[in-house]
GROMACS .gro file of N, CA and C in nm:
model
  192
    1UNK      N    1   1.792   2.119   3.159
    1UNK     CA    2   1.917   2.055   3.130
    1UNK      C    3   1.893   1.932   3.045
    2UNK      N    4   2.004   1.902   2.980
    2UNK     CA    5   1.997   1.828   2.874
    2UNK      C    6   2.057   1.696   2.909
    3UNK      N    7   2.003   1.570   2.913
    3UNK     CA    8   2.081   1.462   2.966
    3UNK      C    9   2.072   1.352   2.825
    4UNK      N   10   2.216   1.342   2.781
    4UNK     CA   11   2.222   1.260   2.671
    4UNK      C   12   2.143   1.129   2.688
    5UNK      N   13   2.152   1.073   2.819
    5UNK     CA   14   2.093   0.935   2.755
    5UNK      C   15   1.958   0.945   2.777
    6UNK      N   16   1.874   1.059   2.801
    6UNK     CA   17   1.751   1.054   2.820
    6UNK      C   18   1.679   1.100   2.675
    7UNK      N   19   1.801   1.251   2.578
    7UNK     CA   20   1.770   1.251   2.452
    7UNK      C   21   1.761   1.120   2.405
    8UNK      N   22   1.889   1.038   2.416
    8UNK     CA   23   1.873   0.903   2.314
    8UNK      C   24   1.792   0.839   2.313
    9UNK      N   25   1.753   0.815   2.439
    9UNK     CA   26   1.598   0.724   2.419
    9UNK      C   27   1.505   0.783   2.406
   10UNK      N   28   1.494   0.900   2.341
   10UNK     CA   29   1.327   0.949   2.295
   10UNK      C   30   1.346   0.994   2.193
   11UNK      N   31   1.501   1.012   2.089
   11UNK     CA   32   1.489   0.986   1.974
   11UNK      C   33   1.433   0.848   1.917
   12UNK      N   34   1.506   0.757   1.986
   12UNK     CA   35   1.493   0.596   1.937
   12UNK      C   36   1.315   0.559   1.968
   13UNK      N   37   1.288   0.640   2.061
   13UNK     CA   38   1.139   0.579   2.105
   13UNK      C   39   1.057   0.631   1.962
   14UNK      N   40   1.080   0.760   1.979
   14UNK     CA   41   0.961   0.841   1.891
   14UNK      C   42   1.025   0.817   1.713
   15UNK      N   43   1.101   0.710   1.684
   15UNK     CA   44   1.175   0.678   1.557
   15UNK      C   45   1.249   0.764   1.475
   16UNK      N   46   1.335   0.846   1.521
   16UNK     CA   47   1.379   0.960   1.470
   16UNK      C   48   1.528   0.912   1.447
   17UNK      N   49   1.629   0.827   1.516
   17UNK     CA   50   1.701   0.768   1.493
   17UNK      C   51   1.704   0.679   1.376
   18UNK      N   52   1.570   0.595   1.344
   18UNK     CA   53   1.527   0.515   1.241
   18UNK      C   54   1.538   0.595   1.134
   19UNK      N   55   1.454   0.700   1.168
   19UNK     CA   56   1.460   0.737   0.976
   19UNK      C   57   1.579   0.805   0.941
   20UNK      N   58   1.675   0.856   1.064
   20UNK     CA   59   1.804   0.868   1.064
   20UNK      C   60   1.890   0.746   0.964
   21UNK      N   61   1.823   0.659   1.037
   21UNK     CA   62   1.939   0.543   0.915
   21UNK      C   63   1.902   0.542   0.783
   22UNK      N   64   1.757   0.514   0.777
   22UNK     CA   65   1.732   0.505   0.671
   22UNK      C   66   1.736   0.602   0.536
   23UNK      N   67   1.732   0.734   0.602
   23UNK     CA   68   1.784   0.849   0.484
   23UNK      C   69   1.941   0.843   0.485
   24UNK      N   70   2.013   0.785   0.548
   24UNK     CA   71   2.126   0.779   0.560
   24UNK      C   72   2.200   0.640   0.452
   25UNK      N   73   2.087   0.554   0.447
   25UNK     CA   74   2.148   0.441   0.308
   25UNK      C   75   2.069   0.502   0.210
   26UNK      N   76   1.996   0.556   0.233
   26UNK     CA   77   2.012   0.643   0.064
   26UNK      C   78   1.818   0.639   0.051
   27UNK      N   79   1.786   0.636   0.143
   27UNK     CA   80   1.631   0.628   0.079
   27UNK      C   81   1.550   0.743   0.128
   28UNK      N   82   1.509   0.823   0.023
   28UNK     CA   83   1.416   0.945   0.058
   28UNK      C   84   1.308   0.896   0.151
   29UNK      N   85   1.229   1.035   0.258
   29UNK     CA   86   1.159   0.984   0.320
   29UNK      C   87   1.005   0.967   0.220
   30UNK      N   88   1.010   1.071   0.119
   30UNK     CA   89   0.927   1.129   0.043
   30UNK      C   90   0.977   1.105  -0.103
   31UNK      N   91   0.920   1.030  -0.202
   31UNK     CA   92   0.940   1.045  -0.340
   31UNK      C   93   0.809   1.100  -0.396
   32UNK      N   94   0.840   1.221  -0.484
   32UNK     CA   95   0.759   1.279  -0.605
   32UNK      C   96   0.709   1.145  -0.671
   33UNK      N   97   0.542   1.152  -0.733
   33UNK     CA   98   0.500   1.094  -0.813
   33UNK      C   99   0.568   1.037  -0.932
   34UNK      N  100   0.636   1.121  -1.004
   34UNK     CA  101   0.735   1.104  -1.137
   34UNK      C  102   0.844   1.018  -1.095
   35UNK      N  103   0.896   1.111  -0.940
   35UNK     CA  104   1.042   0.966  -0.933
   35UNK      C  105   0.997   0.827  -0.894
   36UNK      N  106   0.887   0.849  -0.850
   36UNK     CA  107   0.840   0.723  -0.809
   36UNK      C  108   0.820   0.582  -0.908
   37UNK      N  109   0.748   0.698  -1.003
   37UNK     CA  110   0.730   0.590  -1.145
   37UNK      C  111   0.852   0.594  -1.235
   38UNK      N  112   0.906   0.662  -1.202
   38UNK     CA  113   1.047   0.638  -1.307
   38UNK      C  114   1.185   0.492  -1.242
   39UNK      N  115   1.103   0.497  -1.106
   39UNK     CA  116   1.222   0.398  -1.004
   39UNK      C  117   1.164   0.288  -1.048
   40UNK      N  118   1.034   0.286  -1.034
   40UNK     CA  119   0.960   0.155  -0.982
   40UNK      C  120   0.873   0.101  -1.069
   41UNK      N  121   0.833   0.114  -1.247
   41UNK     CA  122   0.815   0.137  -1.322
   41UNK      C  123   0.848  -0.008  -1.373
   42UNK      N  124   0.924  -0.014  -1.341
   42UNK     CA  125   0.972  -0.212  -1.369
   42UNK      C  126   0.898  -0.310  -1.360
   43UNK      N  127   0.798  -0.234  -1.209
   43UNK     CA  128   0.735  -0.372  -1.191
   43UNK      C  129   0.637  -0.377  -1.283
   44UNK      N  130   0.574  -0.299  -1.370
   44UNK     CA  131   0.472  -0.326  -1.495
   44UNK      C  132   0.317  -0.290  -1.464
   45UNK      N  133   0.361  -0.196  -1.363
   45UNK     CA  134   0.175  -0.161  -1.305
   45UNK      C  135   0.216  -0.008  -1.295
   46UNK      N  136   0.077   0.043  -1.389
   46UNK     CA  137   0.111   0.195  -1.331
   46UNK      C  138   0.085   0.228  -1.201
   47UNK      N  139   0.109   0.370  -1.179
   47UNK     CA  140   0.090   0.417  -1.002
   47UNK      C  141  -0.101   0.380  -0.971
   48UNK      N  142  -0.159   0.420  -1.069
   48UNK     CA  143  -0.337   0.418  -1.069
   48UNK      C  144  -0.356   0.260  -1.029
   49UNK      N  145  -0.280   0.197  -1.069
   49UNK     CA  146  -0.331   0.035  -1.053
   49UNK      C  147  -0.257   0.013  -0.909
   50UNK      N  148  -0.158   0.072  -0.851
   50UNK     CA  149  -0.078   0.044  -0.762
   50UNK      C  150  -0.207   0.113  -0.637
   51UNK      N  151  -0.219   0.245  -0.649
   51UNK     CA  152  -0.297   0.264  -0.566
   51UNK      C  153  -0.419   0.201  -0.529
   52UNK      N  154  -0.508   0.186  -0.691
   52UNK     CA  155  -0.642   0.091  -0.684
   52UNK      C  156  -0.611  -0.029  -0.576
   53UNK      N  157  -0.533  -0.135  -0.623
   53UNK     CA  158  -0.484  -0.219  -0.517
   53UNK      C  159  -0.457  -0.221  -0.425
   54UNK      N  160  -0.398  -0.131  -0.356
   54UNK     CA  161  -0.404  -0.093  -0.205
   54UNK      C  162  -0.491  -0.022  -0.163
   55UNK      N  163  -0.640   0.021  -0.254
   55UNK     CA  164  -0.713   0.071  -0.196
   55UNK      C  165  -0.724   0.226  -0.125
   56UNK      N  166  -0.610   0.287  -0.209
   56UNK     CA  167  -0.614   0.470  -0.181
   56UNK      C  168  -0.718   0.476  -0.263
   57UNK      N  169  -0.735   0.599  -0.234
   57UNK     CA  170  -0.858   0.678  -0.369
   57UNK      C  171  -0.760   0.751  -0.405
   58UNK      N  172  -0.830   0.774  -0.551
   58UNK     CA  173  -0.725   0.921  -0.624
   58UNK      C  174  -0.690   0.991  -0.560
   59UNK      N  175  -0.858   1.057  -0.493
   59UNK     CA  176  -0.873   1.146  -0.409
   59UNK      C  177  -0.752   1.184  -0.286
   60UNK      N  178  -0.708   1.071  -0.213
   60UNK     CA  179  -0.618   1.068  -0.140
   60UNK      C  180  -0.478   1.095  -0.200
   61UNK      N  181  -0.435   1.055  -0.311
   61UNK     CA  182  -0.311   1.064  -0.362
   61UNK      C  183  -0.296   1.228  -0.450
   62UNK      N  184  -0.165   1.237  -0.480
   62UNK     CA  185  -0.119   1.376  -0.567
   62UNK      C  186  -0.043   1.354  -0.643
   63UNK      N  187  -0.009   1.387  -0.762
   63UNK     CA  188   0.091   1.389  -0.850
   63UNK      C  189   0.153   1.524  -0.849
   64UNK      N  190   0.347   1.485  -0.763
   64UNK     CA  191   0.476   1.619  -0.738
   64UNK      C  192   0.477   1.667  -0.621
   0.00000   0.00000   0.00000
């Protein structure tokens, strides 16, 4: 049996409510490489320098 307020708090625990909001004002959970650099592209660093700096490896990242 299903008891609503026991769902609610283990959506909210395990953050499923959260990313509920947040895809809900408009923000993918996941952006493609391309949309990524086409959004964010402003700030004047490519994605390679963005990652170098935070210390991904290529290796770790994908482009699409």
């Amino acid at each position: 049996l299903w008891h609503g307020v026991n769902v609610m708090s283990q959506l909210s625990s395990s953050g499923v409510l959260g990313t509920v909001k947040i895809r809900k004002a408009g923000f993918p959970v996941r952006l493609k490489i391309d949309d990524f650099v086409a959004r964010y592209n402003v700030m004047g660093k490519r994605v390679e320098d963005i990652l170098s700096h935070a210390g991904i490896p290529k290796t770790h990242a994908q482009k699409g």
